[in-house]
Amino acid sequence: MAETGMAGTRIRQRRLVAGLKQAELAEAAGISASYLNLIEHNRRRIGGRTLLQIAEALNVEPATLTEGVQSHLLAALQEAAGEAKTGGDFSVTAPELDRVEEFVGRFPGWAGRLADLGQQRDALERTVKALSERLAHDPQLSATLHEVISTVTSIRSTASILAETRELEPEWQMRFHRNINEDGARLAEGAEALMRYLEAAPEAGAEVTSPQDEMHAFLERHDFHFPQLEGWGAEARIEAIVSEVEHRAARALARVALTQILEDARALPRDQMEAQLAAHGPAPDAIARATGRPLAQVFRRLATLPEELTGPVGLIVVDGAGALILRKTVMGFATPRSGAGCGMWPLYEVLGQPARPVQAVLVQGDLRVRALAVAEETVPAGFDNPPLMRAYMLILPEHRGPDREQGRPVGVTCRICPIEGCLARREGSVLRDAF
C-alpha cells in the first residue's frame, strides 16, 4: 500500500480528473481554499470529518484517499481499459474507471490477474502484427510461395494443352509428360520446404512475446546485474549468458545490451565504483567528474550494479525518435511497455540539448522520485547523415524531508493520464471522460 502521508496528492489528482477548482472543493468540504491547498501539497495532515467531507465531494471512498493503491497495477488496468475503449471492445458496459482504485483495494488478486490478461492481449496483438508483417515482407517465405505458385501454374498450363489438344504428336506428348513430371517434383520440393519453414515457428502453446519483452524479461531475471562480465576475458562469456534467451531476435537484442554492460564495466570497474559510491553516494555528476567518464555511461553503470551497493536505481533509455529502448523500473514508477512515454519526463527534454543534464522531482500518482536525464550523440553527424541521439533518465529515491521541493506531475502515457491541462498532451485520456 502507498504511504498514508500522500493523501493530499491523491486528493489533488481526484479533484483534477473531476474537473473541480480548489475553491469549489473547499466550499463543498467546508474549509478554506488556502487550507485545502496546504492539504493537497501534503503540508497539513487530514483526517476525521474533513476527510469524510472531501471524499463525499469527490464521490470516492475515504480509504481511497488515505491508503491509495499500487501505481503500476493502476496503470496496467487503466491501459487495458484504454485499449479496449479505443478498439470499441465494450460489448455490454464500459469499465467504471472512476472506481478502479476501489476495485484494486478490495480485490487485489483479481485486479492483478486482469492486468496480466491485458498485458497478454497487448503482447498477442503485437505478435499478430509482427506475423502479418513477416508474411508480407519475409523474403524467404515470399520466394518459397512464389516457387510453389509458379510450379502449380506451369503444371496447369501443360495439363490444359494435353486435355484440349485432340491430336498431338507422340514426340510432343512425351515432352509435355516429362514437363509435368519435372514440375511435379519441383512442386513437392517447394511444398516440403514451405512446411519445414512454417514448422520452424514457435510452438502454438508457447508464451508469445515481442523480442523487446523477451530481452527485458531476461535482464529482469538477472536484476540487470551480470557479475560474469566484470574483469577481463568476459567477451567469451556473453554467448553462454545469452544462450538462455529462446528466440533469435531477442537474443540479438540481449547480446547488444550485454556488450554495452561489458564496455561500461571496463570503463568503470566495480572497485572504483564502490569507492566513488562510498565518497559521493549515487550522485552521477560527482562520479562523472571524479572519474572523467561521460555522464550517460555513469547512468548505465549505476543501473547495472547490485541494489545493495547503490540503493534503488532505475533507468529508462529512448532513441532520437522517442521510442523506448530499455526500461529498468523501480519503486513502482510506471512506464509503457511500448510506444512513447510521458512528454513531461526530463528524458524527452534533453533530446534537444545533448550533453546538458536536467534533473527534476517527478510525482506519478502517490510516488515521488528524483529523475536525472542526459542525452548523448551515438553517431556523429556527417554530410550524408544526421547525428543520432540517445537519451537516458536515471530514477532515484526522493528524500522526504520537510523542505523537499515541489514536484512535477507526470503520467505514464497520454492515453491513461488524468492530468488536466497538460501542455505535453498529444491525445485525449480515456480517464478524463470516465471520471
PDB file of C-alpha atoms in Angstrom, residues 141-417:
ATOM      1  CA  LEU A 141       8.646 -17.054 -47.327  1.00  0.00           C
ATOM      2  CA  SER A 142       7.916 -14.914 -50.379  1.00  0.00           C
ATOM      3  CA  ALA A 143      10.414 -16.826 -52.528  1.00  0.00           C
ATOM      4  CA  THR A 144       9.093 -20.225 -51.395  1.00  0.00           C
ATOM      5  CA  LEU A 145       5.468 -19.300 -52.057  1.00  0.00           C
ATOM      6  CA  HIS A 146       6.418 -17.831 -55.442  1.00  0.00           C
ATOM      7  CA  GLU A 147       8.139 -21.092 -56.372  1.00  0.00           C
ATOM      8  CA  VAL A 148       5.096 -23.168 -55.376  1.00  0.00           C
ATOM      9  CA  ILE A 149       2.636 -20.907 -57.229  1.00  0.00           C
ATOM     10  CA  SER A 150       4.821 -20.772 -60.363  1.00  0.00           C
ATOM     11  CA  THR A 151       5.101 -24.559 -60.440  1.00  0.00           C
ATOM     12  CA  VAL A 152       1.348 -25.058 -59.986  1.00  0.00           C
ATOM     13  CA  THR A 153       0.705 -22.581 -62.823  1.00  0.00           C
ATOM     14  CA  SER A 154       3.144 -24.441 -65.099  1.00  0.00           C
ATOM     15  CA  ILE A 155       1.533 -27.816 -64.368  1.00  0.00           C
ATOM     16  CA  ARG A 156      -1.945 -26.412 -65.005  1.00  0.00           C
ATOM     17  CA  SER A 157      -0.851 -24.878 -68.315  1.00  0.00           C
ATOM     18  CA  THR A 158       0.731 -28.130 -69.536  1.00  0.00           C
ATOM     19  CA  ALA A 159      -2.258 -30.201 -68.416  1.00  0.00           C
ATOM     20  CA  SER A 160      -4.618 -27.845 -70.297  1.00  0.00           C
ATOM     21  CA  ILE A 161      -2.657 -28.345 -73.521  1.00  0.00           C
ATOM     22  CA  LEU A 162      -2.819 -32.133 -73.150  1.00  0.00           C
ATOM     23  CA  ALA A 163      -6.539 -32.065 -72.355  1.00  0.00           C
ATOM     24  CA  GLU A 164      -7.596 -29.653 -75.096  1.00  0.00           C
ATOM     25  CA  THR A 165      -5.419 -30.888 -77.994  1.00  0.00           C
ATOM     26  CA  ARG A 166      -7.125 -33.930 -79.513  1.00  0.00           C
ATOM     27  CA  GLU A 167      -4.345 -34.884 -81.919  1.00  0.00           C
ATOM     28  CA  LEU A 168      -0.853 -34.417 -80.532  1.00  0.00           C
ATOM     29  CA  GLU A 169       2.285 -35.925 -81.996  1.00  0.00           C
ATOM     30  CA  PRO A 170       3.853 -38.607 -79.749  1.00  0.00           C
ATOM     31  CA  GLU A 171       7.089 -36.627 -79.517  1.00  0.00           C
ATOM     32  CA  TRP A 172       5.295 -33.537 -78.134  1.00  0.00           C
ATOM     33  CA  GLN A 173       3.100 -35.671 -75.925  1.00  0.00           C
ATOM     34  CA  MET A 174       6.214 -37.253 -74.339  1.00  0.00           C
ATOM     35  CA  ARG A 175       7.753 -33.812 -73.893  1.00  0.00           C
ATOM     36  CA  PHE A 176       4.654 -32.474 -72.088  1.00  0.00           C
ATOM     37  CA  HIS A 177       4.500 -35.570 -69.869  1.00  0.00           C
ATOM     38  CA  ARG A 178       8.148 -35.082 -68.979  1.00  0.00           C
ATOM     39  CA  ASN A 179       7.454 -31.414 -68.120  1.00  0.00           C
ATOM     40  CA  ILE A 180       4.570 -32.404 -65.816  1.00  0.00           C
ATOM     41  CA  ASN A 181       6.775 -34.983 -64.094  1.00  0.00           C
ATOM     42  CA  GLU A 182       9.592 -32.473 -63.546  1.00  0.00           C
ATOM     43  CA  ASP A 183       7.200 -29.746 -62.389  1.00  0.00           C
ATOM     44  CA  GLY A 184       5.541 -32.226 -60.013  1.00  0.00           C
ATOM     45  CA  ALA A 185       8.928 -32.982 -58.448  1.00  0.00           C
ATOM     46  CA  ARG A 186       9.615 -29.238 -58.114  1.00  0.00           C
ATOM     47  CA  LEU A 187       6.204 -28.739 -56.512  1.00  0.00           C
ATOM     48  CA  ALA A 188       6.847 -31.488 -53.970  1.00  0.00           C
ATOM     49  CA  GLU A 189      10.224 -29.962 -53.064  1.00  0.00           C
ATOM     50  CA  GLY A 190       8.732 -26.470 -52.753  1.00  0.00           C
ATOM     51  CA  ALA A 191       5.852 -27.680 -50.577  1.00  0.00           C
ATOM     52  CA  GLU A 192       8.275 -29.601 -48.358  1.00  0.00           C
ATOM     53  CA  ALA A 193      10.486 -26.511 -47.981  1.00  0.00           C
ATOM     54  CA  LEU A 194       7.423 -24.409 -47.094  1.00  0.00           C
ATOM     55  CA  MET A 195       6.327 -26.918 -44.443  1.00  0.00           C
ATOM     56  CA  ARG A 196       9.826 -27.011 -42.913  1.00  0.00           C
ATOM     57  CA  TYR A 197       9.883 -23.223 -42.779  1.00  0.00           C
ATOM     58  CA  LEU A 198       6.457 -22.934 -41.144  1.00  0.00           C
ATOM     59  CA  GLU A 199       7.155 -25.734 -38.666  1.00  0.00           C
ATOM     60  CA  ALA A 200      10.244 -23.841 -37.518  1.00  0.00           C
ATOM     61  CA  ALA A 201       7.936 -21.159 -35.991  1.00  0.00           C
ATOM     62  CA  PRO A 202       7.421 -21.171 -32.202  1.00  0.00           C
ATOM     63  CA  GLU A 203       5.046 -23.798 -30.830  1.00  0.00           C
ATOM     64  CA  ALA A 204       1.448 -22.690 -30.577  1.00  0.00           C
ATOM     65  CA  GLY A 205       1.384 -23.277 -26.839  1.00  0.00           C
ATOM     66  CA  ALA A 206       4.487 -21.245 -26.144  1.00  0.00           C
ATOM     67  CA  GLU A 207       4.244 -17.855 -24.470  1.00  0.00           C
ATOM     68  CA  VAL A 208       4.066 -15.135 -27.102  1.00  0.00           C
ATOM     69  CA  THR A 209       6.128 -12.013 -26.508  1.00  0.00           C
ATOM     70  CA  SER A 210       7.890  -9.441 -28.625  1.00  0.00           C
ATOM     71  CA  PRO A 211      11.701  -9.599 -28.870  1.00  0.00           C
ATOM     72  CA  GLN A 212      11.969  -6.493 -26.659  1.00  0.00           C
ATOM     73  CA  ASP A 213       9.713  -8.012 -23.993  1.00  0.00           C
ATOM     74  CA  GLU A 214      11.757 -11.208 -24.022  1.00  0.00           C
ATOM     75  CA  MET A 215      15.001  -9.226 -23.744  1.00  0.00           C
ATOM     76  CA  HIS A 216      13.644  -7.215 -20.811  1.00  0.00           C
ATOM     77  CA  ALA A 217      12.428 -10.383 -19.078  1.00  0.00           C
ATOM     78  CA  PHE A 218      15.948 -11.812 -19.442  1.00  0.00           C
ATOM     79  CA  LEU A 219      17.547  -8.693 -17.938  1.00  0.00           C
ATOM     80  CA  GLU A 220      14.990  -8.579 -15.109  1.00  0.00           C
ATOM     81  CA  ARG A 221      15.693 -12.209 -14.185  1.00  0.00           C
ATOM     82  CA  HIS A 222      19.266 -11.111 -13.527  1.00  0.00           C
ATOM     83  CA  ASP A 223      18.247  -7.778 -11.905  1.00  0.00           C
ATOM     84  CA  PHE A 224      20.230  -6.098 -14.712  1.00  0.00           C
ATOM     85  CA  HIS A 225      23.431  -7.243 -12.957  1.00  0.00           C
ATOM     86  CA  PHE A 226      25.923  -9.648 -14.561  1.00  0.00           C
ATOM     87  CA  PRO A 227      28.967 -10.278 -12.350  1.00  0.00           C
ATOM     88  CA  GLN A 228      30.315 -12.604 -15.076  1.00  0.00           C
ATOM     89  CA  LEU A 229      31.060  -9.503 -17.157  1.00  0.00           C
ATOM     90  CA  GLU A 230      33.311  -7.926 -14.526  1.00  0.00           C
ATOM     91  CA  GLY A 231      37.023  -8.241 -15.290  1.00  0.00           C
ATOM     92  CA  TRP A 232      38.992  -9.298 -18.346  1.00  0.00           C
ATOM     93  CA  GLY A 233      38.101 -12.179 -20.647  1.00  0.00           C
ATOM     94  CA  ALA A 234      34.395 -11.512 -20.250  1.00  0.00           C
ATOM     95  CA  GLU A 235      33.678 -11.337 -24.015  1.00  0.00           C
ATOM     96  CA  ALA A 236      33.829 -15.114 -24.230  1.00  0.00           C
ATOM     97  CA  ARG A 237      31.091 -15.404 -21.599  1.00  0.00           C
ATOM     98  CA  ILE A 238      28.495 -13.326 -23.442  1.00  0.00           C
ATOM     99  CA  GLU A 239      27.359 -16.130 -25.769  1.00  0.00           C
ATOM    100  CA  ALA A 240      26.934 -18.526 -22.851  1.00  0.00           C
ATOM    101  CA  ILE A 241      24.852 -15.958 -20.965  1.00  0.00           C
ATOM    102  CA  VAL A 242      22.533 -15.098 -23.877  1.00  0.00           C
ATOM    103  CA  SER A 243      22.009 -18.771 -24.736  1.00  0.00           C
ATOM    104  CA  GLU A 244      19.142 -18.842 -22.211  1.00  0.00           C
ATOM    105  CA  VAL A 245      17.204 -16.395 -24.424  1.00  0.00           C
ATOM    106  CA  GLU A 246      14.940 -18.516 -26.604  1.00  0.00           C
ATOM    107  CA  HIS A 247      14.342 -16.569 -29.800  1.00  0.00           C
ATOM    108  CA  ARG A 248      16.991 -15.283 -32.180  1.00  0.00           C
ATOM    109  CA  ALA A 249      15.730 -11.685 -32.438  1.00  0.00           C
ATOM    110  CA  ALA A 250      15.546 -11.321 -28.647  1.00  0.00           C
ATOM    111  CA  ARG A 251      18.955 -12.977 -28.306  1.00  0.00           C
ATOM    112  CA  ALA A 252      20.448 -10.362 -30.640  1.00  0.00           C
ATOM    113  CA  LEU A 253      18.985  -7.546 -28.503  1.00  0.00           C
ATOM    114  CA  ALA A 254      20.292  -9.190 -25.330  1.00  0.00           C
ATOM    115  CA  ARG A 255      23.744  -9.541 -26.894  1.00  0.00           C
ATOM    116  CA  VAL A 256      23.820  -5.800 -27.662  1.00  0.00           C
ATOM    117  CA  ALA A 257      22.749  -4.987 -24.090  1.00  0.00           C
ATOM    118  CA  LEU A 258      25.403  -7.259 -22.554  1.00  0.00           C
ATOM    119  CA  THR A 259      28.109  -5.843 -24.810  1.00  0.00           C
ATOM    120  CA  GLN A 260      27.227  -2.353 -23.563  1.00  0.00           C
ATOM    121  CA  ILE A 261      27.289  -3.570 -19.932  1.00  0.00           C
ATOM    122  CA  LEU A 262      30.719  -5.103 -20.543  1.00  0.00           C
ATOM    123  CA  GLU A 263      32.131  -1.879 -22.017  1.00  0.00           C
ATOM    124  CA  ASP A 264      30.775   0.160 -19.097  1.00  0.00           C
ATOM    125  CA  ALA A 265      32.209  -2.302 -16.568  1.00  0.00           C
ATOM    126  CA  ARG A 266      35.641  -1.964 -18.143  1.00  0.00           C
ATOM    127  CA  ALA A 267      35.473   1.824 -18.155  1.00  0.00           C
ATOM    128  CA  LEU A 268      34.206   1.961 -14.564  1.00  0.00           C
ATOM    129  CA  PRO A 269      35.433  -1.146 -12.696  1.00  0.00           C
ATOM    130  CA  ARG A 270      33.472  -2.274  -9.669  1.00  0.00           C
ATOM    131  CA  ASP A 271      36.161  -1.460  -7.099  1.00  0.00           C
ATOM    132  CA  GLN A 272      36.374   2.085  -8.487  1.00  0.00           C
ATOM    133  CA  MET A 273      32.576   2.442  -8.366  1.00  0.00           C
ATOM    134  CA  GLU A 274      32.471   1.148  -4.787  1.00  0.00           C
ATOM    135  CA  ALA A 275      34.993   3.816  -3.767  1.00  0.00           C
ATOM    136  CA  GLN A 276      33.044   6.540  -5.579  1.00  0.00           C
ATOM    137  CA  LEU A 277      29.744   5.452  -4.048  1.00  0.00           C
ATOM    138  CA  ALA A 278      31.319   5.475  -0.599  1.00  0.00           C
ATOM    139  CA  ALA A 279      32.565   9.021  -1.202  1.00  0.00           C
ATOM    140  CA  HIS A 280      29.612  10.550  -3.065  1.00  0.00           C
ATOM    141  CA  GLY A 281      26.661   8.177  -2.864  1.00  0.00           C
ATOM    142  CA  PRO A 282      24.619   7.613  -6.053  1.00  0.00           C
ATOM    143  CA  ALA A 283      25.430  11.101  -7.374  1.00  0.00           C
ATOM    144  CA  PRO A 284      26.220  10.575 -11.074  1.00  0.00           C
ATOM    145  CA  ASP A 285      27.541  14.094 -11.695  1.00  0.00           C
ATOM    146  CA  ALA A 286      30.085  13.807  -8.854  1.00  0.00           C
ATOM    147  CA  ILE A 287      31.135  10.335 -10.031  1.00  0.00           C
ATOM    148  CA  ALA A 288      31.493  11.561 -13.627  1.00  0.00           C
ATOM    149  CA  ARG A 289      33.717  14.461 -12.541  1.00  0.00           C
ATOM    150  CA  ALA A 290      35.876  12.231 -10.335  1.00  0.00           C
ATOM    151  CA  THR A 291      36.360   9.505 -12.956  1.00  0.00           C
ATOM    152  CA  GLY A 292      36.367  11.598 -16.123  1.00  0.00           C
ATOM    153  CA  ARG A 293      33.727   9.368 -17.691  1.00  0.00           C
ATOM    154  CA  PRO A 294      30.634  10.590 -19.620  1.00  0.00           C
ATOM    155  CA  LEU A 295      27.528  11.141 -17.546  1.00  0.00           C
ATOM    156  CA  ALA A 296      25.473   8.731 -19.682  1.00  0.00           C
ATOM    157  CA  GLN A 297      27.995   5.969 -19.028  1.00  0.00           C
ATOM    158  CA  VAL A 298      27.797   6.597 -15.278  1.00  0.00           C
ATOM    159  CA  PHE A 299      23.990   6.349 -15.533  1.00  0.00           C
ATOM    160  CA  ARG A 300      24.248   2.953 -17.227  1.00  0.00           C
ATOM    161  CA  ARG A 301      26.841   1.672 -14.773  1.00  0.00           C
ATOM    162  CA  LEU A 302      24.802   2.676 -11.718  1.00  0.00           C
ATOM    163  CA  ALA A 303      21.750   0.887 -13.130  1.00  0.00           C
ATOM    164  CA  THR A 304      23.650  -2.389 -13.599  1.00  0.00           C
ATOM    165  CA  LEU A 305      25.292  -2.599 -10.167  1.00  0.00           C
ATOM    166  CA  PRO A 306      23.598  -4.618  -7.390  1.00  0.00           C
ATOM    167  CA  GLU A 307      20.957  -2.745  -5.397  1.00  0.00           C
ATOM    168  CA  GLU A 308      22.674  -3.417  -2.068  1.00  0.00           C
ATOM    169  CA  LEU A 309      25.533  -1.268  -3.358  1.00  0.00           C
ATOM    170  CA  THR A 310      23.621   1.597  -4.995  1.00  0.00           C
ATOM    171  CA  GLY A 311      20.142   1.508  -3.489  1.00  0.00           C
ATOM    172  CA  PRO A 312      17.113   1.503  -5.817  1.00  0.00           C
ATOM    173  CA  VAL A 313      18.171   2.842  -9.222  1.00  0.00           C
ATOM    174  CA  GLY A 314      16.001   2.804 -12.337  1.00  0.00           C
ATOM    175  CA  LEU A 315      16.937   3.651 -15.914  1.00  0.00           C
ATOM    176  CA  ILE A 316      14.876   4.474 -18.996  1.00  0.00           C
ATOM    177  CA  VAL A 317      16.525   4.827 -22.410  1.00  0.00           C
ATOM    178  CA  VAL A 318      14.978   6.171 -25.625  1.00  0.00           C
ATOM    179  CA  ASP A 319      16.334   6.779 -29.102  1.00  0.00           C
ATOM    180  CA  GLY A 320      16.109  10.032 -31.023  1.00  0.00           C
ATOM    181  CA  ALA A 321      12.562   9.208 -32.132  1.00  0.00           C
ATOM    182  CA  GLY A 322      11.455   8.845 -28.515  1.00  0.00           C
ATOM    183  CA  ALA A 323      10.913   5.078 -28.701  1.00  0.00           C
ATOM    184  CA  LEU A 324      11.706   3.090 -25.558  1.00  0.00           C
ATOM    185  CA  ILE A 325      14.864   1.004 -25.910  1.00  0.00           C
ATOM    186  CA  LEU A 326      15.423  -0.029 -22.302  1.00  0.00           C
ATOM    187  CA  ARG A 327      13.362   0.242 -19.134  1.00  0.00           C
ATOM    188  CA  LYS A 328      14.548  -0.725 -15.679  1.00  0.00           C
ATOM    189  CA  THR A 329      11.756   0.419 -13.398  1.00  0.00           C
ATOM    190  CA  VAL A 330      11.992   0.718  -9.616  1.00  0.00           C
ATOM    191  CA  MET A 331       9.815   1.851  -6.717  1.00  0.00           C
ATOM    192  CA  GLY A 332       6.646   1.433  -8.786  1.00  0.00           C
ATOM    193  CA  PHE A 333       7.474   4.134 -11.356  1.00  0.00           C
ATOM    194  CA  ALA A 334       5.259   3.042 -14.241  1.00  0.00           C
ATOM    195  CA  THR A 335       6.315   3.086 -17.898  1.00  0.00           C
ATOM    196  CA  PRO A 336       4.513   1.907 -21.047  1.00  0.00           C
ATOM    197  CA  ARG A 337       5.596  -1.464 -22.417  1.00  0.00           C
ATOM    198  CA  SER A 338       5.884   0.025 -25.890  1.00  0.00           C
ATOM    199  CA  GLY A 339       5.420   3.334 -27.666  1.00  0.00           C
ATOM    200  CA  ALA A 340       6.231   6.720 -26.168  1.00  0.00           C
ATOM    201  CA  GLY A 341       6.131   7.708 -22.515  1.00  0.00           C
ATOM    202  CA  CYS A 342       5.026  10.929 -20.832  1.00  0.00           C
ATOM    203  CA  GLY A 343       6.174  14.070 -22.633  1.00  0.00           C
ATOM    204  CA  MET A 344       6.798  15.771 -19.262  1.00  0.00           C
ATOM    205  CA  TRP A 345       9.599  13.358 -18.359  1.00  0.00           C
ATOM    206  CA  PRO A 346      13.029  15.080 -18.437  1.00  0.00           C
ATOM    207  CA  LEU A 347      14.039  12.200 -20.699  1.00  0.00           C
ATOM    208  CA  TYR A 348      12.442  13.931 -23.692  1.00  0.00           C
ATOM    209  CA  GLU A 349      13.548  17.389 -22.587  1.00  0.00           C
ATOM    210  CA  VAL A 350      17.231  16.533 -23.052  1.00  0.00           C
ATOM    211  CA  LEU A 351      16.882  15.096 -26.565  1.00  0.00           C
ATOM    212  CA  GLY A 352      17.057  18.616 -27.958  1.00  0.00           C
ATOM    213  CA  GLN A 353      20.012  19.657 -25.804  1.00  0.00           C
ATOM    214  CA  PRO A 354      22.669  16.917 -25.806  1.00  0.00           C
ATOM    215  CA  ALA A 355      25.318  16.960 -23.072  1.00  0.00           C
ATOM    216  CA  ARG A 356      23.212  19.346 -20.936  1.00  0.00           C
ATOM    217  CA  PRO A 357      21.887  17.371 -17.950  1.00  0.00           C
ATOM    218  CA  VAL A 358      18.493  18.063 -16.401  1.00  0.00           C
ATOM    219  CA  GLN A 359      17.002  16.930 -13.114  1.00  0.00           C
ATOM    220  CA  ALA A 360      13.502  17.174 -11.664  1.00  0.00           C
ATOM    221  CA  VAL A 361      11.355  15.736  -8.910  1.00  0.00           C
ATOM    222  CA  LEU A 362       8.555  13.768 -10.562  1.00  0.00           C
ATOM    223  CA  VAL A 363       5.205  12.977  -8.972  1.00  0.00           C
ATOM    224  CA  GLN A 364       3.439   9.996 -10.523  1.00  0.00           C
ATOM    225  CA  GLY A 365       0.307   9.252  -8.540  1.00  0.00           C
ATOM    226  CA  ASP A 366       1.443   8.732  -4.934  1.00  0.00           C
ATOM    227  CA  LEU A 367       5.072   8.242  -5.894  1.00  0.00           C
ATOM    228  CA  ARG A 368       7.798  10.892  -5.746  1.00  0.00           C
ATOM    229  CA  VAL A 369      11.139  10.196  -7.423  1.00  0.00           C
ATOM    230  CA  ARG A 370      14.147  12.234  -8.485  1.00  0.00           C
ATOM    231  CA  ALA A 371      14.816  11.933 -12.206  1.00  0.00           C
ATOM    232  CA  LEU A 372      18.137  12.875 -13.791  1.00  0.00           C
ATOM    233  CA  ALA A 373      18.394  12.948 -17.562  1.00  0.00           C
ATOM    234  CA  VAL A 374      21.080  13.444 -20.179  1.00  0.00           C
ATOM    235  CA  ALA A 375      21.390  12.804 -23.919  1.00  0.00           C
ATOM    236  CA  GLU A 376      24.437  11.711 -25.865  1.00  0.00           C
ATOM    237  CA  GLU A 377      25.324  11.522 -29.533  1.00  0.00           C
ATOM    238  CA  THR A 378      25.737   7.867 -30.519  1.00  0.00           C
ATOM    239  CA  VAL A 379      26.569   8.533 -34.185  1.00  0.00           C
ATOM    240  CA  PRO A 380      28.108  11.908 -35.109  1.00  0.00           C
ATOM    241  CA  ALA A 381      26.652  13.940 -37.937  1.00  0.00           C
ATOM    242  CA  GLY A 382      28.130  13.581 -41.397  1.00  0.00           C
ATOM    243  CA  PHE A 383      27.456  15.114 -44.766  1.00  0.00           C
ATOM    244  CA  ASP A 384      25.216  12.152 -45.571  1.00  0.00           C
ATOM    245  CA  ASN A 385      23.572  11.554 -42.197  1.00  0.00           C
ATOM    246  CA  PRO A 386      22.161  13.481 -39.251  1.00  0.00           C
ATOM    247  CA  PRO A 387      23.502  12.918 -35.724  1.00  0.00           C
ATOM    248  CA  LEU A 388      21.845  10.011 -33.931  1.00  0.00           C
ATOM    249  CA  MET A 389      20.863  10.670 -30.324  1.00  0.00           C
ATOM    250  CA  ARG A 390      20.037   8.563 -27.299  1.00  0.00           C
ATOM    251  CA  ALA A 391      18.570   9.902 -24.052  1.00  0.00           C
ATOM    252  CA  TYR A 392      18.865   8.405 -20.564  1.00  0.00           C
ATOM    253  CA  MET A 393      16.787   9.039 -17.444  1.00  0.00           C
ATOM    254  CA  LEU A 394      18.051   7.787 -14.094  1.00  0.00           C
ATOM    255  CA  ILE A 395      15.392   7.290 -11.407  1.00  0.00           C
ATOM    256  CA  LEU A 396      16.445   7.700  -7.765  1.00  0.00           C
ATOM    257  CA  PRO A 397      14.504   7.944  -4.485  1.00  0.00           C
ATOM    258  CA  GLU A 398      13.428  11.429  -3.415  1.00  0.00           C
ATOM    259  CA  HIS A 399      14.087  12.482   0.180  1.00  0.00           C
ATOM    260  CA  ARG A 400      11.028  13.046   2.365  1.00  0.00           C
ATOM    261  CA  GLY A 401      12.191  15.964   4.480  1.00  0.00           C
ATOM    262  CA  PRO A 402      10.006  18.996   5.242  1.00  0.00           C
ATOM    263  CA  ASP A 403      11.994  21.158   2.815  1.00  0.00           C
ATOM    264  CA  ARG A 404      11.501  18.939  -0.216  1.00  0.00           C
ATOM    265  CA  GLU A 405      10.816  20.793  -3.437  1.00  0.00           C
ATOM    266  CA  GLN A 406       7.591  20.932  -5.382  1.00  0.00           C
ATOM    267  CA  GLY A 407       7.336  18.007  -7.792  1.00  0.00           C
ATOM    268  CA  ARG A 408       6.386  17.930 -11.468  1.00  0.00           C
ATOM    269  CA  PRO A 409       3.195  15.896 -12.067  1.00  0.00           C
ATOM    270  CA  VAL A 410       3.790  13.254 -14.734  1.00  0.00           C
ATOM    271  CA  GLY A 411       1.909  10.284 -16.115  1.00  0.00           C
ATOM    272  CA  VAL A 412       2.701   7.045 -17.901  1.00  0.00           C
ATOM    273  CA  THR A 413       1.423   7.863 -21.365  1.00  0.00           C
ATOM    274  CA  CYS A 414      -1.263  10.285 -22.581  1.00  0.00           C
ATOM    275  CA  ARG A 415      -3.941   7.657 -23.161  1.00  0.00           C
ATOM    276  CA  ILE A 416      -4.189   6.786 -19.446  1.00  0.00           C
ATOM    277  CA  CYS A 417      -3.100  10.077 -17.862  1.00  0.00           C
TER     278      CYS A 417
END
